[in-house]
PDB file of C-alpha atoms in Angstrom:
ATOM      1  CA  MET A   1      18.710  16.488  -1.203  1.00 42.00           C
ATOM      2  CA  LYS A   2      17.464  18.138  -4.314  1.00 41.00           C
ATOM      3  CA  THR A   3      17.061  21.742  -4.640  1.00 42.00           C
ATOM      4  CA  ILE A   4      15.043  24.129  -7.014  1.00 41.00           C
ATOM      5  CA  LYS A   5      15.084  27.737  -6.829  1.00 41.00           C
ATOM      6  CA  GLU A   6      12.379  30.018  -8.660  1.00 45.00           C
ATOM      7  CA  MET A   7      10.819  33.043  -8.119  1.00 51.00           C
ATOM      8  CA  SER A   8      13.339  33.701  -4.917  1.00 73.00           C
ATOM      9  CA  MET A   9      11.977  30.422  -3.416  1.00 83.00           C
ATOM     10  CA  ASP A  10      13.972  27.617  -1.984  1.00 87.00           C
ATOM     11  CA  VAL A  11      12.347  24.034  -2.169  1.00 92.00           C
ATOM     12  CA  LYS A  12      14.436  20.992  -0.380  1.00 92.00           C
ATOM     13  CA  HIS A  13      13.025  17.644  -0.154  1.00 94.00           C
ATOM     14  CA  ILE A  14      13.708  16.606   3.078  1.00 96.00           C
ATOM     15  CA  ALA A  15      12.352  12.819   3.435  1.00 96.00           C
ATOM     16  CA  THR A  16      10.136  10.590   2.108  1.00 97.00           C
ATOM     17  CA  LEU A  17       8.619   8.414   5.141  1.00 97.00           C
ATOM     18  CA  THR A  18       6.881   4.993   4.584  1.00 96.00           C
ATOM     19  CA  GLY A  19       4.965   2.816   6.378  1.00 95.00           C
ATOM     20  CA  HIS A  20       1.196   2.943   5.631  1.00 97.00           C
ATOM     21  CA  SER A  21       0.047   0.346   3.860  1.00 97.00           C
ATOM     22  CA  GLY A  22      -3.031   2.406   2.244  1.00 98.00           C
ATOM     23  CA  CYS A  23      -3.921   5.464   1.212  1.00 98.00           C
ATOM     24  CA  ILE A  24      -3.734   8.202   3.742  1.00 98.00           C
ATOM     25  CA  TYR A  25      -6.108  10.821   3.982  1.00 98.00           C
ATOM     26  CA  ALA A  26      -5.724  12.305   7.419  1.00 98.00           C
ATOM     27  CA  MET A  27      -3.009  14.378   9.099  1.00 98.00           C
ATOM     28  CA  ASP A  28      -2.497  16.761  11.944  1.00 98.00           C
ATOM     29  CA  LYS A  29       0.255  18.229  14.279  1.00 97.00           C
ATOM     30  CA  GLY A  30       1.735  15.730  16.695  1.00 96.00           C
ATOM     31  CA  MET A  31       2.637  15.776  20.252  1.00 93.00           C
ATOM     32  CA  SER A  32       5.758  18.031  19.427  1.00 94.00           C
ATOM     33  CA  GLU A  33       6.400  20.958  16.922  1.00 94.00           C
ATOM     34  CA  GLN A  34       8.467  18.181  15.108  1.00 96.00           C
ATOM     35  CA  THR A  35       6.080  15.604  15.053  1.00 97.00           C
ATOM     36  CA  VAL A  36       2.824  14.876  12.873  1.00 98.00           C
ATOM     37  CA  PHE A  37      -0.217  12.229  13.067  1.00 98.00           C
ATOM     38  CA  THR A  38      -1.099  10.177  10.017  1.00 98.00           C
ATOM     39  CA  GLY A  39      -3.972   8.031   8.748  1.00 98.00           C
ATOM     40  CA  GLY A  40      -5.794   6.257   6.099  1.00 98.00           C
ATOM     41  CA  SER A  41      -7.391   3.254   4.419  1.00 98.00           C
ATOM     42  CA  ASP A  42      -5.031   1.019   6.208  1.00 97.00           C
ATOM     43  CA  ARG A  43      -6.738   1.858   9.861  1.00 97.00           C
ATOM     44  CA  PHE A  44      -3.507   2.560  11.178  1.00 97.00           C
ATOM     45  CA  ILE A  45      -2.678   6.067  12.927  1.00 97.00           C
ATOM     46  CA  ALA A  46       0.980   6.750  12.854  1.00 96.00           C
ATOM     47  CA  LEU A  47       2.905   9.428  14.605  1.00 97.00           C
ATOM     48  CA  TRP A  48       5.869  10.717  12.638  1.00 97.00           C
ATOM     49  CA  ASN A  49       9.181  12.295  13.563  1.00 97.00           C
ATOM     50  CA  LEU A  50      10.132  14.987  11.321  1.00 97.00           C
ATOM     51  CA  GLU A  51      14.130  15.398  12.739  1.00 96.00           C
ATOM     52  CA  THR A  52      14.557  11.605  12.649  1.00 96.00           C
ATOM     53  CA  HIS A  53      12.444  10.752   9.892  1.00 96.00           C
ATOM     54  CA  GLN A  54      11.325   7.746  11.911  1.00 95.00           C
ATOM     55  CA  ALA A  55       7.587   6.677  13.385  1.00 94.00           C
ATOM     56  CA  GLU A  56       7.499   7.158  16.958  1.00 93.00           C
ATOM     57  CA  LYS A  57       6.649   4.610  19.439  1.00 88.00           C
ATOM     58  CA  PHE A  58       2.944   5.311  18.874  1.00 86.00           C
ATOM     59  CA  SER A  59       0.479   3.490  17.000  1.00 80.00           C
ATOM     60  CA  ALA A  60      -3.507   2.928  16.776  1.00 92.00           C
ATOM     61  CA  THR A  61      -5.284   0.701  14.702  1.00 95.00           C
ATOM     62  CA  LEU A  62      -9.037   1.270  14.057  1.00 97.00           C
ATOM     63  CA  PRO A  63     -11.840  -1.216  12.952  1.00 97.00           C
ATOM     64  CA  ALA A  64     -12.643   0.901   9.819  1.00 98.00           C
ATOM     65  CA  PRO A  65     -10.577   3.271   7.463  1.00 98.00           C
ATOM     66  CA  ILE A  66      -9.612   6.790   8.729  1.00 98.00           C
ATOM     67  CA  TYR A  67     -10.735   9.859   6.726  1.00 98.00           C
ATOM     68  CA  SER A  68      -9.939  12.684   9.472  1.00 98.00           C
ATOM     69  CA  ILE A  69      -7.700  13.226  12.570  1.00 98.00           C
ATOM     70  CA  CYS A  70      -7.759  16.017  14.865  1.00 98.00           C
ATOM     71  CA  HIS A  71      -5.173  16.346  17.806  1.00 98.00           C
ATOM     72  CA  VAL A  72      -6.202  18.272  20.923  1.00 97.00           C
ATOM     73  CA  PRO A  73      -3.034  19.119  22.708  1.00 95.00           C
ATOM     74  CA  GLU A  74      -4.201  20.617  25.560  1.00 93.00           C
ATOM     75  CA  LYS A  75      -6.591  17.571  26.131  1.00 93.00           C
ATOM     76  CA  LYS A  76      -3.727  15.198  25.270  1.00 94.00           C
ATOM     77  CA  LEU A  77      -6.515  13.474  23.291  1.00 96.00           C
ATOM     78  CA  LEU A  78      -6.650  12.345  19.407  1.00 97.00           C
ATOM     79  CA  LEU A  79     -10.016  12.237  17.731  1.00 98.00           C
ATOM     80  CA  ALA A  80     -10.331  10.163  14.653  1.00 98.00           C
ATOM     81  CA  GLY A  81     -12.829  10.037  12.264  1.00 98.00           C
ATOM     82  CA  THR A  82     -13.702   6.765   9.815  1.00 98.00           C
ATOM     83  CA  THR A  83     -15.670   5.731   6.995  1.00 97.00           C
ATOM     84  CA  THR A  84     -18.288   4.255   8.905  1.00 97.00           C
ATOM     85  CA  GLY A  85     -19.361   7.457  10.848  1.00 97.00           C
ATOM     86  CA  SER A  86     -17.619   6.614  14.171  1.00 97.00           C
ATOM     87  CA  ILE A  87     -15.483   9.301  16.107  1.00 97.00           C
ATOM     88  CA  HIS A  88     -12.791   7.476  18.322  1.00 98.00           C
ATOM     89  CA  LEU A  89     -11.330   9.197  21.298  1.00 97.00           C
ATOM     90  CA  LEU A  90      -7.798   8.190  21.922  1.00 97.00           C
ATOM     91  CA  ASP A  91      -6.019   9.325  25.677  1.00 95.00           C
ATOM     92  CA  LEU A  92      -2.581   9.569  24.526  1.00 95.00           C
ATOM     93  CA  GLU A  93      -1.023   9.303  27.413  1.00 91.00           C
ATOM     94  CA  LYS A  94      -2.591   6.195  28.555  1.00 90.00           C
ATOM     95  CA  LYS A  95      -2.171   5.092  25.009  1.00 89.00           C
ATOM     96  CA  GLU A  96      -5.925   3.432  25.105  1.00 92.00           C
ATOM     97  CA  GLU A  97      -9.095   4.306  23.655  1.00 95.00           C
ATOM     98  CA  ILE A  98     -11.618   5.871  25.791  1.00 94.00           C
ATOM     99  CA  LYS A  99     -14.879   6.556  23.551  1.00 95.00           C
ATOM    100  CA  ILE A 100     -16.585   5.823  20.480  1.00 97.00           C
ATOM    101  CA  LEU A 101     -19.253   8.322  19.297  1.00 96.00           C
ATOM    102  CA  LYS A 102     -21.603   7.523  16.510  1.00 95.00           C
ATOM    103  CA  HIS A 103     -23.017  10.623  15.614  1.00 91.00           C
ATOM    104  CA  HIS A 104     -22.648  10.299  11.737  1.00 96.00           C
ATOM    105  CA  GLN A 105     -24.216   7.504   9.239  1.00 95.00           C
ATOM    106  CA  GLY A 106     -21.589   8.545   6.802  1.00 96.00           C
ATOM    107  CA  PRO A 107     -17.666   9.187   6.484  1.00 98.00           C
ATOM    108  CA  VAL A 108     -16.428  11.651   8.730  1.00 98.00           C
ATOM    109  CA  PHE A 109     -14.502  13.975   6.565  1.00 98.00           C
ATOM    110  CA  ASP A 110     -13.115  16.607   8.840  1.00 98.00           C
ATOM    111  CA  ILE A 111     -12.794  17.308  12.674  1.00 98.00           C
ATOM    112  CA  LYS A 112     -11.775  20.759  14.001  1.00 98.00           C
ATOM    113  CA  TYR A 113     -11.612  21.594  17.631  1.00 98.00           C
ATOM    114  CA  SER A 114     -12.098  25.135  18.989  1.00 97.00           C
ATOM    115  CA  SER A 115     -10.370  26.027  22.339  1.00 96.00           C
ATOM    116  CA  LYS A 116     -12.720  29.254  22.365  1.00 97.00           C
ATOM    117  CA  THR A 117     -15.951  27.279  22.967  1.00 97.00           C
ATOM    118  CA  ASN A 118     -14.398  23.681  24.176  1.00 97.00           C
ATOM    119  CA  CYS A 119     -16.254  21.978  21.552  1.00 97.00           C
ATOM    120  CA  PHE A 120     -15.104  20.009  18.443  1.00 97.00           C
ATOM    121  CA  TYR A 121     -16.919  19.971  15.282  1.00 98.00           C
ATOM    122  CA  THR A 122     -17.400  17.115  12.832  1.00 98.00           C
ATOM    123  CA  ALA A 123     -18.101  16.931   9.136  1.00 98.00           C
ATOM    124  CA  GLY A 124     -20.121  13.944   7.943  1.00 97.00           C
ATOM    125  CA  GLY A 125     -21.120  12.317   4.499  1.00 97.00           C
ATOM    126  CA  ASP A 126     -24.667  12.175   5.730  1.00 97.00           C
ATOM    127  CA  GLY A 127     -25.043  15.919   4.964  1.00 97.00           C
ATOM    128  CA  ASN A 128     -24.783  16.350   9.018  1.00 98.00           C
ATOM    129  CA  PHE A 129     -22.484  19.190  10.824  1.00 98.00           C
ATOM    130  CA  ALA A 130     -22.109  18.013  14.330  1.00 98.00           C
ATOM    131  CA  VAL A 131     -21.033  20.246  17.335  1.00 98.00           C
ATOM    132  CA  CYS A 132     -20.055  18.205  20.489  1.00 97.00           C
ATOM    133  CA  SER A 133     -19.173  19.601  23.863  1.00 95.00           C
ATOM    134  CA  PHE A 134     -15.484  18.372  25.190  1.00 93.00           C
ATOM    135  CA  ASP A 135     -16.576  18.844  28.737  1.00 91.00           C
ATOM    136  CA  THR A 136     -19.524  16.000  28.578  1.00 93.00           C
ATOM    137  CA  LEU A 137     -18.209  14.799  25.245  1.00 92.00           C
ATOM    138  CA  SER A 138     -22.071  14.927  24.351  1.00 92.00           C
ATOM    139  CA  LEU A 139     -24.026  16.268  21.155  1.00 95.00           C
ATOM    140  CA  ILE A 140     -25.173  19.646  21.374  1.00 95.00           C
ATOM    141  CA  LYS A 141     -26.082  20.179  17.761  1.00 95.00           C
ATOM    142  CA  MET A 142     -26.703  18.346  14.809  1.00 96.00           C
ATOM    143  CA  LYS A 143     -27.388  20.341  11.571  1.00 95.00           C
ATOM    144  CA  LYS A 144     -28.721  18.893   8.490  1.00 97.00           C
ATOM    145  CA  LEU A 145     -26.807  21.011   5.881  1.00 97.00           C
ATOM    146  CA  SER A 146     -27.121  18.890   2.717  1.00 95.00           C
ATOM    147  CA  HIS A 147     -27.922  16.090   1.128  1.00 94.00           C
ATOM    148  CA  GLN A 148     -24.623  15.485  -0.155  1.00 95.00           C
ATOM    149  CA  LYS A 149     -21.295  15.527   1.831  1.00 96.00           C
ATOM    150  CA  VAL A 150     -20.144  17.815   4.216  1.00 97.00           C
ATOM    151  CA  ARG A 151     -16.348  18.012   3.705  1.00 97.00           C
ATOM    152  CA  SER A 152     -14.391  20.673   5.491  1.00 98.00           C
ATOM    153  CA  ILE A 153     -14.829  23.225   8.599  1.00 98.00           C
ATOM    154  CA  ASP A 154     -12.815  26.236   9.776  1.00 98.00           C
ATOM    155  CA  PHE A 155     -12.688  28.900  12.036  1.00 98.00           C
ATOM    156  CA  ASN A 156     -12.317  32.599  11.922  1.00 98.00           C
ATOM    157  CA  TYR A 157     -11.599  33.872  15.292  1.00 98.00           C
ATOM    158  CA  THR A 158     -11.066  37.658  14.037  1.00 97.00           C
ATOM    159  CA  THR A 159     -15.022  37.266  13.381  1.00 98.00           C
ATOM    160  CA  SER A 160     -16.380  34.431  15.532  1.00 98.00           C
ATOM    161  CA  GLU A 161     -17.463  32.383  12.382  1.00 98.00           C
ATOM    162  CA  ILE A 162     -17.415  29.192  11.016  1.00 98.00           C
ATOM    163  CA  ALA A 163     -17.120  28.039   7.198  1.00 98.00           C
ATOM    164  CA  VAL A 164     -18.554  24.508   6.336  1.00 98.00           C
ATOM    165  CA  ALA A 165     -17.885  23.367   2.520  1.00 98.00           C
ATOM    166  CA  LEU A 166     -20.663  21.222   1.152  1.00 97.00           C
ATOM    167  CA  GLY A 167     -20.211  18.761  -1.553  1.00 94.00           C
ATOM    168  CA  ASP A 168     -23.320  20.433  -3.160  1.00 94.00           C
ATOM    169  CA  SER A 169     -21.032  23.620  -3.729  1.00 93.00           C
ATOM    170  CA  ASN A 170     -22.367  26.030  -1.169  1.00 95.00           C
ATOM    171  CA  VAL A 171     -20.121  27.343   1.775  1.00 98.00           C
ATOM    172  CA  LEU A 172     -22.404  27.857   4.603  1.00 98.00           C
ATOM    173  CA  ILE A 173     -21.148  30.660   7.625  1.00 98.00           C
ATOM    174  CA  PHE A 174     -22.149  30.320  11.128  1.00 98.00           C
ATOM    175  CA  ASP A 175     -21.322  32.467  14.461  1.00 98.00           C
ATOM    176  CA  LEU A 176     -18.829  30.449  16.042  1.00 97.00           C
ATOM    177  CA  PHE A 177     -20.775  30.879  19.630  1.00 97.00           C
ATOM    178  CA  THR A 178     -24.511  30.719  18.844  1.00 96.00           C
ATOM    179  CA  LEU A 179     -24.174  28.429  15.498  1.00 96.00           C
ATOM    180  CA  GLU A 180     -26.718  31.185  14.072  1.00 97.00           C
ATOM    181  CA  TYR A 181     -26.756  31.264  10.444  1.00 97.00           C
ATOM    182  CA  LYS A 182     -24.921  33.904   8.915  1.00 97.00           C
ATOM    183  CA  ASN A 183     -24.422  33.515   5.041  1.00 97.00           C
ATOM    184  CA  ASP A 184     -24.222  31.093   2.254  1.00 96.00           C
ATOM    185  CA  PHE A 185     -23.006  31.347  -1.282  1.00 95.00           C
ATOM    186  CA  MET A 186     -22.437  28.988  -3.862  1.00 94.00           C
ATOM    187  CA  ALA A 187     -18.466  28.457  -4.209  1.00 93.00           C
ATOM    188  CA  HIS A 188     -17.959  26.156  -7.205  1.00 93.00           C
ATOM    189  CA  GLN A 189     -19.184  25.279 -10.603  1.00 80.00           C
ATOM    190  CA  VAL A 190     -18.440  24.468 -14.007  1.00 69.00           C
ATOM    191  CA  GLY A 191     -20.421  26.232 -16.731  1.00 69.00           C
ATOM    192  CA  GLU A 192     -23.981  25.950 -15.357  1.00 70.00           C
ATOM    193  CA  LYS A 193     -23.104  22.860 -13.316  1.00 77.00           C
ATOM    194  CA  VAL A 194     -22.717  23.036  -9.568  1.00 79.00           C
ATOM    195  CA  VAL A 195     -19.853  21.368  -8.196  1.00 85.00           C
ATOM    196  CA  GLY A 196     -18.558  20.420  -4.546  1.00 90.00           C
ATOM    197  CA  ALA A 197     -16.526  22.601  -2.368  1.00 94.00           C
ATOM    198  CA  ASN A 198     -13.962  20.470  -0.830  1.00 97.00           C
ATOM    199  CA  ALA A 199     -11.664  22.726   1.444  1.00 98.00           C
ATOM    200  CA  VAL A 200     -12.099  26.034   3.425  1.00 98.00           C
ATOM    201  CA  ARG A 201      -9.478  27.881   4.900  1.00 98.00           C
ATOM    202  CA  TYR A 202      -9.363  31.487   6.434  1.00 98.00           C
ATOM    203  CA  SER A 203      -6.527  33.789   6.006  1.00 98.00           C
ATOM    204  CA  PRO A 204      -4.584  34.068   9.337  1.00 97.00           C
ATOM    205  CA  ASP A 205      -5.691  37.825   9.448  1.00 97.00           C
ATOM    206  CA  GLY A 206      -9.469  36.725   8.972  1.00 97.00           C
ATOM    207  CA  ASN A 207      -9.801  38.780   6.079  1.00 98.00           C
ATOM    208  CA  PHE A 208     -10.501  36.259   3.273  1.00 98.00           C
ATOM    209  CA  LEU A 209     -11.520  33.062   2.956  1.00 98.00           C
ATOM    210  CA  LEU A 210      -9.989  30.332   0.433  1.00 98.00           C
ATOM    211  CA  THR A 211     -12.054  27.584  -1.066  1.00 98.00           C
ATOM    212  CA  GLY A 212     -10.923  24.665  -3.073  1.00 97.00           C
ATOM    213  CA  GLY A 213     -13.576  22.452  -5.220  1.00 96.00           C
ATOM    214  CA  ARG A 214     -14.102  19.648  -7.471  1.00 94.00           C
ATOM    215  CA  ASP A 215     -13.884  22.138 -10.547  1.00 94.00           C
ATOM    216  CA  ALA A 216     -10.129  22.616  -9.631  1.00 95.00           C
ATOM    217  CA  HIS A 217     -10.298  26.291  -9.018  1.00 96.00           C
ATOM    218  CA  LEU A 218      -9.045  28.227  -5.885  1.00 98.00           C
ATOM    219  CA  ASN A 219     -11.636  30.836  -5.177  1.00 98.00           C
ATOM    220  CA  ILE A 220     -10.705  33.880  -2.820  1.00 98.00           C
ATOM    221  CA  TRP A 221     -13.977  35.491  -0.868  1.00 98.00           C
ATOM    222  CA  GLN A 222     -13.845  38.751   1.128  1.00 98.00           C
ATOM    223  CA  VAL A 223     -15.058  38.283   4.567  1.00 98.00           C
ATOM    224  CA  GLY A 224     -17.914  40.183   5.545  1.00 96.00           C
ATOM    225  CA  ASN A 225     -20.258  39.956   2.380  1.00 96.00           C
ATOM    226  CA  TYR A 226     -18.347  37.086   1.074  1.00 97.00           C
ATOM    227  CA  GLU A 227     -18.209  38.277  -2.460  1.00 97.00           C
ATOM    228  CA  LEU A 228     -15.715  36.703  -5.047  1.00 97.00           C
ATOM    229  CA  VAL A 229     -12.323  38.588  -5.042  1.00 97.00           C
ATOM    230  CA  LYS A 230     -10.239  35.996  -7.386  1.00 96.00           C
ATOM    231  CA  SER A 231     -11.044  32.712  -8.968  1.00 96.00           C
ATOM    232  CA  ILE A 232      -7.792  31.135 -10.026  1.00 97.00           C
ATOM    233  CA  PRO A 233      -7.886  27.770 -12.267  1.00 96.00           C
ATOM    234  CA  ALA A 234      -5.338  26.576 -10.036  1.00 96.00           C
ATOM    235  CA  HIS A 235      -5.101  22.604 -10.774  1.00 96.00           C
ATOM    236  CA  ASN A 236      -6.347  19.966 -13.068  1.00 96.00           C
ATOM    237  CA  TRP A 237      -8.508  18.082 -11.044  1.00 96.00           C
ATOM    238  CA  ALA A 238     -10.181  18.807  -7.645  1.00 96.00           C
ATOM    239  CA  ILE A 239      -8.337  20.503  -4.716  1.00 98.00           C
ATOM    240  CA  TYR A 240      -8.611  19.027  -1.652  1.00 98.00           C
ATOM    241  CA  ASP A 241      -6.627  21.024   0.970  1.00 98.00           C
ATOM    242  CA  ILE A 242      -5.166  24.442   1.682  1.00 98.00           C
ATOM    243  CA  VAL A 243      -2.878  25.335   4.321  1.00 98.00           C
ATOM    244  CA  PHE A 244      -0.940  28.692   5.124  1.00 98.00           C
ATOM    245  CA  SER A 245       2.776  28.890   6.077  1.00 97.00           C
ATOM    246  CA  PRO A 246       3.385  29.692   9.908  1.00 96.00           C
ATOM    247  CA  ASP A 247       4.547  33.085   8.961  1.00 96.00           C
ATOM    248  CA  ALA A 248       1.076  33.629   6.760  1.00 96.00           C
ATOM    249  CA  ASN A 249       3.259  34.997   3.576  1.00 95.00           C
ATOM    250  CA  LEU A 250       2.709  31.568   1.686  1.00 97.00           C
ATOM    251  CA  PHE A 251       0.050  29.085   1.069  1.00 98.00           C
ATOM    252  CA  ALA A 252      -0.337  25.823  -0.353  1.00 98.00           C
ATOM    253  CA  THR A 253      -2.837  23.816  -1.857  1.00 98.00           C
ATOM    254  CA  ALA A 254      -3.127  19.962  -2.673  1.00 98.00           C
ATOM    255  CA  SER A 255      -5.091  18.375  -5.742  1.00 98.00           C
ATOM    256  CA  ARG A 256      -6.014  14.879  -6.954  1.00 97.00           C
ATOM    257  CA  ASP A 257      -3.656  15.788  -9.850  1.00 96.00           C
ATOM    258  CA  LYS A 258      -1.013  14.754  -7.865  1.00 97.00           C
ATOM    259  CA  THR A 259       0.886  18.244  -7.238  1.00 97.00           C
ATOM    260  CA  VAL A 260       1.373  20.582  -4.418  1.00 97.00           C
ATOM    261  CA  LYS A 261       1.435  24.430  -5.444  1.00 97.00           C
ATOM    262  CA  ILE A 262       2.872  27.009  -3.380  1.00 97.00           C
ATOM    263  CA  TRP A 263       1.292  30.376  -3.729  1.00 97.00           C
ATOM    264  CA  ASP A 264       1.884  34.138  -2.257  1.00 96.00           C
ATOM    265  CA  ALA A 265      -0.698  34.880  -0.121  1.00 96.00           C
ATOM    266  CA  LYS A 266      -0.718  38.779  -0.696  1.00 95.00           C
ATOM    267  CA  THR A 267      -0.691  38.429  -4.906  1.00 95.00           C
ATOM    268  CA  TYR A 268      -1.993  34.966  -4.983  1.00 96.00           C
ATOM    269  CA  GLN A 269       0.782  34.262  -7.804  1.00 96.00           C
ATOM    270  CA  LEU A 270       1.740  30.815  -8.184  1.00 96.00           C
ATOM    271  CA  LEU A 271       5.141  30.208  -7.006  1.00 95.00           C
ATOM    272  CA  LYS A 272       6.214  26.698  -7.149  1.00 94.00           C
ATOM    273  CA  ARG A 273       4.293  23.693  -8.631  1.00 94.00           C
ATOM    274  CA  ILE A 274       5.902  20.379  -7.033  1.00 93.00           C
ATOM    275  CA  THR A 275       5.459  17.371  -9.524  1.00 91.00           C
ATOM    276  CA  LYS A 276       6.931  14.210 -10.306  1.00 86.00           C
ATOM    277  CA  GLU A 277       8.352  16.118 -13.353  1.00 84.00           C
ATOM    278  CA  ASN A 278      10.346  18.644 -11.930  1.00 81.00           C
ATOM    279  CA  PHE A 279      10.688  17.172  -8.190  1.00 84.00           C
ATOM    280  CA  GLU A 280      10.315  14.242  -5.694  1.00 88.00           C
ATOM    281  CA  ALA A 281       6.807  13.958  -5.532  1.00 91.00           C
ATOM    282  CA  HIS A 282       3.453  12.327  -4.891  1.00 95.00           C
ATOM    283  CA  THR A 283       2.301   9.547  -7.834  1.00 96.00           C
ATOM    284  CA  HIS A 284      -1.339   9.789  -7.068  1.00 97.00           C
ATOM    285  CA  SER A 285      -3.492  12.209  -5.470  1.00 97.00           C
ATOM    286  CA  VAL A 286      -2.291  14.253  -2.657  1.00 98.00           C
ATOM    287  CA  ASN A 287      -4.952  14.374   0.063  1.00 98.00           C
ATOM    288  CA  LYS A 288      -3.665  16.476   3.221  1.00 98.00           C
ATOM    289  CA  LEU A 289      -1.098  18.987   3.905  1.00 98.00           C
ATOM    290  CA  ILE A 290       0.336  20.498   7.136  1.00 98.00           C
ATOM    291  CA  TRP A 291       2.851  23.655   7.125  1.00 98.00           C
ATOM    292  CA  SER A 292       5.119  23.048  10.346  1.00 97.00           C
ATOM    293  CA  THR A 293       6.710  25.487  12.258  1.00 96.00           C
ATOM    294  CA  TYR A 294       9.904  23.057  12.543  1.00 96.00           C
ATOM    295  CA  HIS A 295      12.207  24.051  10.086  1.00 96.00           C
ATOM    296  CA  ASN A 296       9.199  25.501   7.858  1.00 96.00           C
ATOM    297  CA  TYR A 297       8.510  22.055   6.663  1.00 98.00           C
ATOM    298  CA  LEU A 298       5.728  21.522   4.300  1.00 98.00           C
ATOM    299  CA  VAL A 299       4.223  17.967   4.785  1.00 98.00           C
ATOM    300  CA  SER A 300       1.958  16.318   2.252  1.00 98.00           C
ATOM    301  CA  VAL A 301       0.387  12.778   2.116  1.00 98.00           C
ATOM    302  CA  GLY A 302      -1.462  10.968  -0.417  1.00 98.00           C
ATOM    303  CA  ASP A 303      -2.914   7.877  -2.085  1.00 98.00           C
ATOM    304  CA  ASP A 304       0.636   6.545  -2.969  1.00 97.00           C
ATOM    305  CA  ARG A 305       1.139   6.134   0.958  1.00 98.00           C
ATOM    306  CA  MET A 306       3.807   8.269   1.201  1.00 97.00           C
ATOM    307  CA  VAL A 307       4.513  11.106   3.767  1.00 98.00           C
ATOM    308  CA  MET A 308       6.514  13.671   2.054  1.00 97.00           C
ATOM    309  CA  VAL A 309       8.593  16.201   3.866  1.00 98.00           C
ATOM    310  CA  ARG A 310      10.060  19.512   2.357  1.00 97.00           C
ATOM    311  CA  GLU A 311      11.565  22.771   3.719  1.00 96.00           C
ATOM    312  CA  VAL A 312      10.495  25.847   2.137  1.00 95.00           C
ATOM    313  CA  ASN A 313      12.226  28.913   2.475  1.00 89.00           C
ATOM    314  CA  ARG A 314      11.526  32.381   0.459  1.00 78.00           C
ATOM    315  CA  LYS A 315      14.561  34.855   0.104  1.00 71.00           C
TER     316      LYS A 315
END
């Protein structure tokens, strides 16, 4: 194991997990603290054990590449969105598929579940944002938000809001319970040209919204009026994901530029740049991150078909 010390931080590479035969686009927390689900272009869903560094005795193969995964522990269900627009519901106890939903005509880029509403929310490449009831597994609402992709969804339970990132650069804010429109703003642009917003993530305290875009910028917005607080040229290429550490003191960004970066959540100072040049790291685009409570492991997946596990500790 290699250890890098910088800015009072220890980062240890724990393991590189292999088994996928294609790019990995999707990841979510698993059935226990030390497991994660992954899925990708090989149409395969795997469950990895972060303690043993092995795949668990669970797998599922879908008819199309997988772009999104949402594990709902209280329902013991796994939802997987594919490139064809279908959403597959898998019963984790029975280990079987129980339903296929076809609400989108384009890839399903994100799926999020809210226990507050008992609904799940999907972001489609067809520009639609859909809301489904978990009681009936039926469509409650379908909103056409853009002629481009809907890319990312996140909840703010402090303000009861939903943020939705669009491929036309806009971020829209809705009321969590009524789905009424509350706000919108252009999140990312290069000069006069607007570029897609790829990721939205609320800070755990609910005070800020972080967005990552195709312009490689990390933007921080004040919740409420959604005014821009800070814009950081964080990466060399598009940002695909943002996650906070379990203690909320740090957050990480993943990018098409093959890097994972770790930031101070209070000052937005860059603390660590994980690249192939200075670390065991991804050789292609990094697509998704999970920051697990298990040993504070930061897990990343990418186009190189690798699942990389690192332990992060700030002294």
